[in-house]
């Protein structure tokens, strides 16, 4: 019998195995993660995504990290859902700036059926520009997921945020199970999943391992796996969190690459406060997607020319769209 491929995806990871990966000597972890990365991806390729907040602030949920919750005084004003034409105009600019995927985020607890036609028009318009489409709209019912799929949606972002044991310290208005059910509705509708979490919220390494364990034991690994470094926002309960050590963040990316080897791992929020060297280490251990543009949803991100210089200095290039499409098919 041929030996099993050590880089093949596995769905039976134990929490202890994942904790043991975190404990490896840094050099060994980097080597293993970079090796697995090369098995499935061109390590010079990084996917370029851009975010737009299509409905900002006033959210009824109490996610302790979030500037958009109505429970906290973060100074982010609430606004109405944007018009589809304005969203499509922003997407056109993003494409001209080199974005490959356009991610539209709404500060909602859940999608309301009355908003579906407008969101569907945004998806159709953005897709017509030749961009991959992603939305993150809170919890979804199965019929809503099907309607988004019919509009041409490629990806739905819905994060688990942290490990199950720490989750209750971060948010109480929505359960872990609620999140898993939305992800199931997304998968069942045939939409690719974008699902990850946040580090730097005061969690332990075991909690970070718990997040990656939850992701690696989903019925299907996320197609996109964003790891966010908390963007601390004054006025939110987690606004004064102790930042996570830079090398620990790199370890988290490396372990994500090892346990979900075929997922496109995104170095998501937090690049604004990371050195070029830290970002380079993240790319080395398997991060192969970023958000570009000076703004994420409500917080800052590196300027486009800063990222262009970083890509030039590191010899990185935008991921071929064929590669991202192949990923989506491979994960089905
Ligand atoms: N309201 C929807 C929801 O929560 O499902 C969609 C938008 S929400 C802003 C999307 C994700 O962004 C969150 O689940 C969280 O993981 C991430 N996020 C939000 N605020 C963040 C922050 N300050 N720093 C890092 N990540 C953050
Ligand atoms: C994800 O994992 N990160 C993005 C996207 N999915 C929606 C959001 C990051 C938000 C950072 C905080 C802000 O800008 O408000
Ligand atoms: Fe609302 Fe999403 Fe922010 Fe939570 S993360 S408060 S659900 S916008």
Coordinates of C-alpha atoms and ligand atoms in Angstrom, one line a residue, residues 55-72 105-110 136-139 158-159 161 170-171 173-174 179 198 297, ligand 3:
X55 CA -24.2 48.7 6.3
X56 CA -22.2 50.1 9.2
X57 CA -22.9 50.2 13.0
X58 CA -26.0 49.9 15.1
X59 CA -25.7 46.1 15.4
X60 CA -27.8 44.4 18.1
X61 CA -25.1 41.8 18.8
X62 CA -22.6 42.3 21.6
X63 CA -19.3 40.8 20.1
X64 CA -16.8 42.3 22.5
X65 CA -14.2 43.1 19.9
X66 CA -16.6 45.0 17.5
X67 CA -16.8 48.7 16.9
X68 CA -20.2 48.3 15.3
X69 CA -22.2 46.9 18.2
X70 CA -24.8 49.2 19.6
X71 CA -24.0 48.0 23.1
X72 CA -20.7 49.9 23.2
X105 CA -20.0 43.3 5.1
X106 CA -23.2 44.3 7.0
X107 CA -23.5 45.0 10.7
X108 CA -26.5 42.8 11.1
X109 CA -27.4 40.0 13.5
X110 CA -29.1 38.2 10.6
X136 CA -21.0 38.6 5.5
X137 CA -24.4 39.4 6.7
X138 CA -24.8 37.6 10.0
X139 CA -26.9 34.5 10.5
X158 CA -19.1 33.7 8.9
X159 CA -16.4 33.3 11.6
X161 CA -14.2 33.9 16.1
X170 CA -16.5 37.4 23.9
X171 CA -20.1 37.3 22.8
X173 CA -26.1 37.2 22.0
X174 CA -25.3 34.4 19.6
X179 CA -22.7 29.9 13.9
X198 CA -9.6 36.4 15.8
X297 CA -14.8 47.7 7.6
Ligands
LIG3 FE1 -22.6 42.8 14.8 FE2 -20.9 41.4 13.3 FE3 -20.0 43.3 14.9 FE4 -20.9 41.1 16.0 S1 -19.1 41.3 14.6 S2 -21.4 43.2 16.7 S3 -22.6 40.6 14.6 S4 -21.3 43.6 13.2

